CSV table of C-alpha atoms in Angstrom, one decimal:
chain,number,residue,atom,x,y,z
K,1,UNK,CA,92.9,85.4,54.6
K,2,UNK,CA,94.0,84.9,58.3
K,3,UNK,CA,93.5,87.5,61.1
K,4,UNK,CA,96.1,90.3,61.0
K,5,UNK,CA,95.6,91.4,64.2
K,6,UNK,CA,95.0,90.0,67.6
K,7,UNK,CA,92.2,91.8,70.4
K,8,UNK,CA,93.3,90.2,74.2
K,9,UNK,CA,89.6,90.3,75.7
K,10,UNK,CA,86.9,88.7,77.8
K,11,UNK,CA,83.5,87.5,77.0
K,12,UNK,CA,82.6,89.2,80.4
K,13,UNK,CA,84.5,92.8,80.1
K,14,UNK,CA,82.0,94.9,78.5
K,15,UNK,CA,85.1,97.3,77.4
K,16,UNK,CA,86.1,94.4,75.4
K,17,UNK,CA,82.6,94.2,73.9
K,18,UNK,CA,82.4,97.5,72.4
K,19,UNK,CA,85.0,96.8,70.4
K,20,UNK,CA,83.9,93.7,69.1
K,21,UNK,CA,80.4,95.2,68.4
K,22,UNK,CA,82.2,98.2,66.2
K,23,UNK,CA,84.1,95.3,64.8
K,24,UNK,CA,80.8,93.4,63.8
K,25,UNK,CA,79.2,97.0,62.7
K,26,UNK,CA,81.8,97.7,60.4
K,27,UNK,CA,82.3,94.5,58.9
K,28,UNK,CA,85.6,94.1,60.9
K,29,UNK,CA,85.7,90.5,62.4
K,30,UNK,CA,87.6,88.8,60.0
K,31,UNK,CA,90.4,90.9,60.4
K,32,UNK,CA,90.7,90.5,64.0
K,33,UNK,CA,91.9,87.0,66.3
K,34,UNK,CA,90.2,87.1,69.4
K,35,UNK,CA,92.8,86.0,72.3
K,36,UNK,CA,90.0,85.1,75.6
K,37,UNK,CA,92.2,86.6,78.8
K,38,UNK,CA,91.6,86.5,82.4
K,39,UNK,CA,92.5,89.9,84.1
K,40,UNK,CA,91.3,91.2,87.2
K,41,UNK,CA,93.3,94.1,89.0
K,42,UNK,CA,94.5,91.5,92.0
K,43,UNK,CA,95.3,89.1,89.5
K,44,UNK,CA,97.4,90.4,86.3
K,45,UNK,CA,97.9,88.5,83.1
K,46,UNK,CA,102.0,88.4,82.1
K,47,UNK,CA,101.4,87.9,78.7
K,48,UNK,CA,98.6,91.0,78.4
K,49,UNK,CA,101.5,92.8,80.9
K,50,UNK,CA,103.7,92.2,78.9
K,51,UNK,CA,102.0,94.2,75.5
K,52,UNK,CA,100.0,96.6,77.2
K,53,UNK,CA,102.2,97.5,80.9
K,54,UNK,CA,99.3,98.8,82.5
K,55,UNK,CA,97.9,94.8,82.4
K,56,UNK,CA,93.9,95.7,81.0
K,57,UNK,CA,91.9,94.3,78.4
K,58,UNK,CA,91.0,95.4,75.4
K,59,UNK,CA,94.3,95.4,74.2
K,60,UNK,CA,94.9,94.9,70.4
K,61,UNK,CA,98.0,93.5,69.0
K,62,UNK,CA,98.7,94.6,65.0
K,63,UNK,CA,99.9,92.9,62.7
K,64,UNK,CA,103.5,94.6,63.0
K,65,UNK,CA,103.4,93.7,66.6
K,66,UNK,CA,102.7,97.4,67.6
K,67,UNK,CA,100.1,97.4,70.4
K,68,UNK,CA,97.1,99.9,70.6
K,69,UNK,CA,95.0,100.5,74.0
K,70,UNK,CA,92.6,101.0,75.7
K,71,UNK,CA,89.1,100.6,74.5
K,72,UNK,CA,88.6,104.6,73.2
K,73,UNK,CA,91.9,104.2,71.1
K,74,UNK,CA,90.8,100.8,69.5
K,75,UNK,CA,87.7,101.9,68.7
K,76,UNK,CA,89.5,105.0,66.7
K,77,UNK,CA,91.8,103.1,65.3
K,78,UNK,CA,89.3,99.9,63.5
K,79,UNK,CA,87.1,103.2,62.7
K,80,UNK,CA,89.5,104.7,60.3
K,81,UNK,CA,90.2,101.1,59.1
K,82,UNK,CA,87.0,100.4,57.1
K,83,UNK,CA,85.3,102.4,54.1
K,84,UNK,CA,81.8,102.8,55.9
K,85,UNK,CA,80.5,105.4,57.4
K,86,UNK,CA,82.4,106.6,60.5
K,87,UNK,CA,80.5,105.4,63.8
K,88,UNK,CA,83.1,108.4,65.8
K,89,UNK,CA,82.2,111.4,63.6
K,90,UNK,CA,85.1,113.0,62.3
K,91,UNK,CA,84.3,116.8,63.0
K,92,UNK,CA,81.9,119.3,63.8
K,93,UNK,CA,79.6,119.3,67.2
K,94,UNK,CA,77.9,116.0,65.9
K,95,UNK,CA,81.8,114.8,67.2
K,96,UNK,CA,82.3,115.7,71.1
K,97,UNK,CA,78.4,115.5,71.3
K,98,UNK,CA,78.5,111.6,70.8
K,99,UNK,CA,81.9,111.3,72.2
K,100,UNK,CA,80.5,113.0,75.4
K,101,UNK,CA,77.8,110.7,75.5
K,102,UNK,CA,80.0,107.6,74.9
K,103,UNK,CA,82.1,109.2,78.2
K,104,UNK,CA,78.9,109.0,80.1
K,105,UNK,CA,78.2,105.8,79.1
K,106,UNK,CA,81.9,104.5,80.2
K,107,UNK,CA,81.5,106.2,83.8
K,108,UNK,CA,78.3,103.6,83.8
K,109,UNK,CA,80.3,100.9,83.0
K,110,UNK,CA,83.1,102.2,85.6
K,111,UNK,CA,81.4,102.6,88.1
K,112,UNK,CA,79.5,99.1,87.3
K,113,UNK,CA,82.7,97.5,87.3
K,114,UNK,CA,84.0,99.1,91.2
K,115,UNK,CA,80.9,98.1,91.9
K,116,UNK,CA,82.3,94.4,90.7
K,117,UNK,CA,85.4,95.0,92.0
K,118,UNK,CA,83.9,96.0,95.5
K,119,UNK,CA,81.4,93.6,96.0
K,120,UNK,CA,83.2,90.1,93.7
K,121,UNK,CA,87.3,90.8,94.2
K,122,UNK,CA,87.1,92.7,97.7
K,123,UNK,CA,86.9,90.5,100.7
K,124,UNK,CA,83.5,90.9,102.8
K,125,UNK,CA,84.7,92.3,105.5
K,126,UNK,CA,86.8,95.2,103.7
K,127,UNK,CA,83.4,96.4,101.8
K,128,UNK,CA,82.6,99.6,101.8
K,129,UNK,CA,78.8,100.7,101.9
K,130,UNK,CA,79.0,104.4,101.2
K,131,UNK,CA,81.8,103.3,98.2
K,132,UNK,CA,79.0,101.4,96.6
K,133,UNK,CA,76.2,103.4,97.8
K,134,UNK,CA,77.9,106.4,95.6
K,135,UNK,CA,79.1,104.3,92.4
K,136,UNK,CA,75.2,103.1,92.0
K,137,UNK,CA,74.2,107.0,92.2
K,138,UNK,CA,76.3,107.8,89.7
K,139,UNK,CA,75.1,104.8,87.3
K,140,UNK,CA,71.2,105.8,88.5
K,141,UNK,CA,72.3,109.9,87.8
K,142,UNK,CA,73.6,109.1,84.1
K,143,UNK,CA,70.8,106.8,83.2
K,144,UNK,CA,67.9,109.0,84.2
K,145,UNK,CA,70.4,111.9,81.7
K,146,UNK,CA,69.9,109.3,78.9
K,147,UNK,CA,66.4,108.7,79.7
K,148,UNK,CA,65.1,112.1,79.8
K,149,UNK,CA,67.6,113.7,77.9
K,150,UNK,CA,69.2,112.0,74.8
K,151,UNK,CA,67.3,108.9,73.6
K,152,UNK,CA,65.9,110.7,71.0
K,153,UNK,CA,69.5,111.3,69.7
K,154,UNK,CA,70.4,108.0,70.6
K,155,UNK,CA,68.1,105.8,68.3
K,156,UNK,CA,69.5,108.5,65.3
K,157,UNK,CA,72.5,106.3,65.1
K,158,UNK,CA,73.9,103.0,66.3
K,159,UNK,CA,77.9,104.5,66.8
K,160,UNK,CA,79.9,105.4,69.6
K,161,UNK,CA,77.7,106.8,71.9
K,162,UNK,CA,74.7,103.7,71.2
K,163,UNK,CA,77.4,101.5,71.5
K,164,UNK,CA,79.0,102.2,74.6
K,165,UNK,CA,75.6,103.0,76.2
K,166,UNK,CA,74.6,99.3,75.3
K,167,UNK,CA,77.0,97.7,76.5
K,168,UNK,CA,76.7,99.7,79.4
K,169,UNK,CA,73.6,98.3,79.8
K,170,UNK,CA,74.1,95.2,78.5
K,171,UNK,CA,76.8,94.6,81.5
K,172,UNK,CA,74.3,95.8,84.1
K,173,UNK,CA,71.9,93.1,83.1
K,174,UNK,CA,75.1,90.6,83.0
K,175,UNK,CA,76.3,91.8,87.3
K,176,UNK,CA,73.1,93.2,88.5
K,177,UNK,CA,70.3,91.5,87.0
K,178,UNK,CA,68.0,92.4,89.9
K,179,UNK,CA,68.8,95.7,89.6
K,180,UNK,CA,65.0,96.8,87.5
K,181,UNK,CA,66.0,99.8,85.9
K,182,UNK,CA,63.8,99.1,83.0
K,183,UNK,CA,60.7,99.8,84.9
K,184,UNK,CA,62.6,103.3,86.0
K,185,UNK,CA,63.3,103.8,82.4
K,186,UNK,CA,60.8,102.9,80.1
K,187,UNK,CA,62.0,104.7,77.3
K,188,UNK,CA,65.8,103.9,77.7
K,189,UNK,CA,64.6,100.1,78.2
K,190,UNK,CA,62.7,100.3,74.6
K,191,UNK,CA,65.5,102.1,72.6
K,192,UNK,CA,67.7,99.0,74.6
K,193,UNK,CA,65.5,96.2,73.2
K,194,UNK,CA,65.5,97.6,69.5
K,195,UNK,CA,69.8,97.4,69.6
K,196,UNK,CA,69.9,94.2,71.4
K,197,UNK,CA,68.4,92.2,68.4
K,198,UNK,CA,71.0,93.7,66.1
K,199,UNK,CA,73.2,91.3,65.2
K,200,UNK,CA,76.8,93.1,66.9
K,201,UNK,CA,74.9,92.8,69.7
K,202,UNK,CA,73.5,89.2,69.9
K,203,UNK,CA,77.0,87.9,68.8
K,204,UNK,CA,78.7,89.3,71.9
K,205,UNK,CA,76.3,88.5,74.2
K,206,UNK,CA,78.5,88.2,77.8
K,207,UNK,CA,78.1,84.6,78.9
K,208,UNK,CA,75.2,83.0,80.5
M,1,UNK,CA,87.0,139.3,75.7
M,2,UNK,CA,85.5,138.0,78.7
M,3,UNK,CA,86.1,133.8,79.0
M,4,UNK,CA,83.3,131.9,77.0
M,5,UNK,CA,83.8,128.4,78.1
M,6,UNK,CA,83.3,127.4,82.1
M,7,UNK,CA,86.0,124.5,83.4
M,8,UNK,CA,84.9,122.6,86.4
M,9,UNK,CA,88.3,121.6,87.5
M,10,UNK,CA,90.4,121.3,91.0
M,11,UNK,CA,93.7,122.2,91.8
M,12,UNK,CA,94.8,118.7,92.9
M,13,UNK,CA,93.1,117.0,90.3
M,14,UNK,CA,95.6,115.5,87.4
M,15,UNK,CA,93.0,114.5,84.7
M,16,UNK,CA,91.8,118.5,85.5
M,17,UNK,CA,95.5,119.3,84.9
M,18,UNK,CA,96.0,117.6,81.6
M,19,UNK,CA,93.3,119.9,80.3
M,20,UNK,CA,95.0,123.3,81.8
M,21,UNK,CA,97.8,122.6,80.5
M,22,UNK,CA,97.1,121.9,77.1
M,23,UNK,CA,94.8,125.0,77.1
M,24,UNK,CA,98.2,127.3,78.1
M,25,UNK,CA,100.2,125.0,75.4
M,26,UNK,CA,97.6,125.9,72.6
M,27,UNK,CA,97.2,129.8,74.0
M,28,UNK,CA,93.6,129.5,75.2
M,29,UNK,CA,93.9,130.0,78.8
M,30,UNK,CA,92.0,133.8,77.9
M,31,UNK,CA,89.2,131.3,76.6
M,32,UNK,CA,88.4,129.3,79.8
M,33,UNK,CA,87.0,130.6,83.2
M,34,UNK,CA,88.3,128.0,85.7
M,35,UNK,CA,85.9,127.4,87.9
M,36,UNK,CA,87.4,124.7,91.4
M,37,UNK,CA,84.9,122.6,93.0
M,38,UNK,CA,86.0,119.8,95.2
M,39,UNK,CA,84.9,116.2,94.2
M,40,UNK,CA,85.4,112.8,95.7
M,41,UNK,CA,84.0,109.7,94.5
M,42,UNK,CA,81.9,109.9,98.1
M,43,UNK,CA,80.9,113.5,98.0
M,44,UNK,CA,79.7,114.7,94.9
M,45,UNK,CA,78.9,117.9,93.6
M,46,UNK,CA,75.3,118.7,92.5
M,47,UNK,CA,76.4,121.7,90.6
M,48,UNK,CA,78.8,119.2,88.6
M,49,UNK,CA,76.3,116.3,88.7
M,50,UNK,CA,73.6,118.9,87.1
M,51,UNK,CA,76.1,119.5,84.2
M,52,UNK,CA,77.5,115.8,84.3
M,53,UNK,CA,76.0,113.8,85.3
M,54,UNK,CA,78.2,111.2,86.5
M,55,UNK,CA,79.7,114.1,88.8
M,56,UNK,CA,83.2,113.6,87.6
M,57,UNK,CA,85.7,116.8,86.8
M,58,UNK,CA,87.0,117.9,84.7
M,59,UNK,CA,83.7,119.2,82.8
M,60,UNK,CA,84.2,121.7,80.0
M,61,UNK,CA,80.8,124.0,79.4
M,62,UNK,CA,80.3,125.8,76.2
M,63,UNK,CA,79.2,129.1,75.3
M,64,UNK,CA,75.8,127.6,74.1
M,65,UNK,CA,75.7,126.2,77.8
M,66,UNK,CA,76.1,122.4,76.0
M,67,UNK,CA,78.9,120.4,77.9
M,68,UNK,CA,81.4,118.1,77.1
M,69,UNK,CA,83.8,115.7,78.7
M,70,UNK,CA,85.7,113.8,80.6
M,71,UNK,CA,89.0,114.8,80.1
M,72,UNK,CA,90.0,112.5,77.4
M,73,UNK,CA,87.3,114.2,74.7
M,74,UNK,CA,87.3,117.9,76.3
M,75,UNK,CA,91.3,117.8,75.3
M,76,UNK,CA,90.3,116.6,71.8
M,77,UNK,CA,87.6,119.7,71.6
M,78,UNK,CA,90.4,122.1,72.3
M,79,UNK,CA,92.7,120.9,70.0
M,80,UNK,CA,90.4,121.6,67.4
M,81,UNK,CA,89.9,125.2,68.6
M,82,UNK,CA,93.4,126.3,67.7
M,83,UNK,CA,95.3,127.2,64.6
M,84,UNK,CA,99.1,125.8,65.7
M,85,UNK,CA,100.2,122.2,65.3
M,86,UNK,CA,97.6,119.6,66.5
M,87,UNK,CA,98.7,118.5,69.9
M,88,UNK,CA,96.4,114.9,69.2
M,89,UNK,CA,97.8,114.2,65.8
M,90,UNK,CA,95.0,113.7,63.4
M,91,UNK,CA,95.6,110.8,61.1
M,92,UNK,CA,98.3,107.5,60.8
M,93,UNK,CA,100.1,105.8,62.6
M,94,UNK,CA,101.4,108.6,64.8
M,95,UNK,CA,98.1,109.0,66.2
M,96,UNK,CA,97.5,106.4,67.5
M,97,UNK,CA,100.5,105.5,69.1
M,98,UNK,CA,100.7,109.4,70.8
M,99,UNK,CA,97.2,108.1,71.8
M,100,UNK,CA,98.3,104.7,73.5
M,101,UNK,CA,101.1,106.3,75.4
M,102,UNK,CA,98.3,109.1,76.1
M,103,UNK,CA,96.2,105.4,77.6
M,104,UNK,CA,98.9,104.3,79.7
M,105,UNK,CA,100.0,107.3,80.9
M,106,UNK,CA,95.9,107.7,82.1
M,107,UNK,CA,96.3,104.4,83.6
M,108,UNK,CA,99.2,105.6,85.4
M,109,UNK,CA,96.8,108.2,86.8
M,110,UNK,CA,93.9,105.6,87.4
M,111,UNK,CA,95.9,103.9,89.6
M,112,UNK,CA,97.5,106.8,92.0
M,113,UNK,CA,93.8,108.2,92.2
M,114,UNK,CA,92.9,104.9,93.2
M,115,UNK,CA,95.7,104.7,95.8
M,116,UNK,CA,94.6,108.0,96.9
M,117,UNK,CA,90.7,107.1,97.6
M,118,UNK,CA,92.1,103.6,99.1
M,119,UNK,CA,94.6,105.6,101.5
M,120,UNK,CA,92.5,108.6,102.7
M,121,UNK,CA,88.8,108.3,101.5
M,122,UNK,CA,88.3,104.8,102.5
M,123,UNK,CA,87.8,103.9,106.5
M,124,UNK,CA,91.3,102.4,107.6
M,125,UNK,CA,89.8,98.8,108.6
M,126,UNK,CA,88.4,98.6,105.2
M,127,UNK,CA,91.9,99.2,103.0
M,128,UNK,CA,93.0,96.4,101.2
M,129,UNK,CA,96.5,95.6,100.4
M,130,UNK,CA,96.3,93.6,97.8
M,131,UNK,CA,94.8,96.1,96.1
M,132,UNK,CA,97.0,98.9,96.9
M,133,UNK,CA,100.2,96.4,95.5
M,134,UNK,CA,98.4,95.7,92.5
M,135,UNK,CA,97.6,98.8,92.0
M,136,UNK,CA,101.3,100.4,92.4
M,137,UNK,CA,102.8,97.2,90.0
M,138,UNK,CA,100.3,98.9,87.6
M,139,UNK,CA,102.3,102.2,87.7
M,140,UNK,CA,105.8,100.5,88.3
M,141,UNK,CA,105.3,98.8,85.1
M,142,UNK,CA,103.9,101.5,83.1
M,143,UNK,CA,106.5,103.9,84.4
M,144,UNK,CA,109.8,100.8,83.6
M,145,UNK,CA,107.9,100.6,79.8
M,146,UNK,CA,108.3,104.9,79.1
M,147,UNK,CA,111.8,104.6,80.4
M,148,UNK,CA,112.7,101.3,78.3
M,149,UNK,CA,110.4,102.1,75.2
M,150,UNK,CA,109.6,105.6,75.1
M,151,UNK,CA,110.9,107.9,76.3
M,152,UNK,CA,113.4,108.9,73.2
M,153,UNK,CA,109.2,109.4,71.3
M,154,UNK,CA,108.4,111.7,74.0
M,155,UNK,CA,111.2,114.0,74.2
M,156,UNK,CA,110.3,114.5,70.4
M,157,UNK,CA,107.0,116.7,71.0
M,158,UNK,CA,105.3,117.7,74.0
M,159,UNK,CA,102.2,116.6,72.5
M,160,UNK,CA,98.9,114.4,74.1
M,161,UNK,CA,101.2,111.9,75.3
M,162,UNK,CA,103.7,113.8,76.9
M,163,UNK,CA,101.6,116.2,78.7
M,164,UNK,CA,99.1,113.1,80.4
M,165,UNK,CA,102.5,111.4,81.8
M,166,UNK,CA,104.1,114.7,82.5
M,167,UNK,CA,100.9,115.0,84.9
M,168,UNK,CA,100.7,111.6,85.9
M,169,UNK,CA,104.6,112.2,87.2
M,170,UNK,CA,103.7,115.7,89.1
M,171,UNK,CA,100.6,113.5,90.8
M,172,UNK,CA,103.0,110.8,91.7
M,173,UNK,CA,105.3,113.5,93.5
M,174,UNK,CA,102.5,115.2,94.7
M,175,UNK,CA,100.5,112.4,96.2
M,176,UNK,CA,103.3,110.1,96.8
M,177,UNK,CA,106.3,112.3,97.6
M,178,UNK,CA,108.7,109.7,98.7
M,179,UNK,CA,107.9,106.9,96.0
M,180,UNK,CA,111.0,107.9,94.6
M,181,UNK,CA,110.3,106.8,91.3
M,182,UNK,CA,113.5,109.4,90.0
M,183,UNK,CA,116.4,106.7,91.0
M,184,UNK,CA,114.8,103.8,89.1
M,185,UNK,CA,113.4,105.5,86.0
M,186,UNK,CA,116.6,107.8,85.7
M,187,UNK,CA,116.0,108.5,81.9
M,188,UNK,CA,112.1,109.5,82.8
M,189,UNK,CA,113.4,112.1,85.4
M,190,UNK,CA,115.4,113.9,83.3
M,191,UNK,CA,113.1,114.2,80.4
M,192,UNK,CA,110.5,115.2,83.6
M,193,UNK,CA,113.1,117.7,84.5
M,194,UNK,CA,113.5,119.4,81.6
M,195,UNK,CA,109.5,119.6,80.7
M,196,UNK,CA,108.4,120.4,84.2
M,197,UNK,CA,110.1,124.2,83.3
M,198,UNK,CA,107.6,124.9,80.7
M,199,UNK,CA,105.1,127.6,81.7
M,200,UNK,CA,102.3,125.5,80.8
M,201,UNK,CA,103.6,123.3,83.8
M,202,UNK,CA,105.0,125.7,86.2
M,203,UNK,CA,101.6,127.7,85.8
M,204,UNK,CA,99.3,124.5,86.8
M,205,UNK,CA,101.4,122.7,89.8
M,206,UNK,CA,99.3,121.4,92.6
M,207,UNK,CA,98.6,123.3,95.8
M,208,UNK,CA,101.8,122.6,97.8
């Protein structure tokens, strides 16, 4: 059976990753045609314009030609699409809990990505210190949250929150692989090393 | 009864609005003490940053002093905590497309919160315009695909979708009074017209 649907990603967007690695977790990949897209906010992509206006990646394309975006909605969508268990849970605390913690771990990979933006897109001379200064304080705030405060909840389950939060991570070994924060967070850094040999995460490795 | 949840929010803050103005849709504003703190991207607040700890508002804390956001899952936590219709439909295909529109209409906000920070946050020799352009083709085309494609579904229920555009429009007018977005997207402005006399929007305008 062919692919029904169609994801426009990158190998390098880690918004794009977590919804490949909830497509490997629930045993989704066969449904799904990946479409590779280059999109950066100076340099749009008219046929990703074209189905999702605002012009960003993830964007996935059904097989009725409906389009569903951005990353949080695909990810609620494939989840009610297999027979599994749920990696969003449905109801009750255990719900906003992880979905909270999945929000913290996409204001990492925002704030990661401005920090892209700032430093790869902007030119030199238009950089802004205290910008970046501020959007690595808010990465170094949330991490040291997850380190002292939810890795014990973390390692429970690998679903939305473990997911973002790994690629989160994942992406700031990718941009800033000098950045050590292993040796800042030793306990963060073990629960990473466990869910990086799982094989969602190995298959959707950003590239080398 | 006294107000058991706390909402870090601003005035002039849309993705702080969206929230408000659900909570007045659903009949929970007796539920919420709002509590203004200013915020920028280059000023944080360590009262926010202690409760999230990315610093961003708005921030929804609970009775049992837990907290949950951003915006996007705090509105999903109130919709749960009412007995009318479900503003986020729960299940099918209607949820997920309310939830798309909901996507772009964030990404309409993304972008005019980006203009902002560009345009009065940033240093003035830093400001790029090549960002700023891309940045307001973002909302031009999101703004031409609700008046081509959808703005007959959002006249249908003032629902998640229609309340983050129906902000995303008053931050546009508010931040960018003489856009004029009203003479191109003439379908958009009447259906704005019409839901921008609902108390829920009258009773949460920005500061003038």
């Amino acid at each position: 059976m062919s692919p029904s649907m169609t994801l426009y990603h990158n190998p390098a967007s880690p918004f794009s990753r977590k919804v490949r690695v909830l497509l490997h977790e629930t045993g989704q990949t066969g449904r799904v045609n990946l479409k590779p897209v280059n999109v950066t906010p100076v340099n749009p992509n008219p046929e990703v314009c074209h189905d999702n206006p605002c012009g960003k990646i993830p964007a996935l394309v059904l097989a009725d030609n409906h389009v569903i975006h951005d990353s949080r909605v695909i990810l609620d969508y494939l989840d009610h699409q297999h027979v599994g268990n749920p990696l969003i849970p449905r109801e009750g605390s255990a719900r906003w809990r992880r979905l909270t913690l999945a929000s913290l771990a996409d204001a990492v990979l925002d704030a990661a990505v401005l920090i892209r933006y700032e430093t790869f897109l902007r030119p030199q001379d238009k950089q802004w210190e205290e910008w970046l200064a501020n959007q690595s304080e808010k990465i170094a705030r949330s991490l040291e949250y997850f380190e002292n405060e939810a890795v014990t909840e973390l390692s429970a389950h690998f679903d939305i929150a473990s997911i973002s939060l790994a690629c989160g991570l994942g992406y700031l070994d990718f941009r800033q692989p000098d950045l050590g924060w292993r040796s800042t967070y030793s306990r963060l850094a073990s629960w990473y090393y466990d869910v990086s040999q799982r094989p969602s995460m190995l298959e959707t490795q950003p590239p080398v």
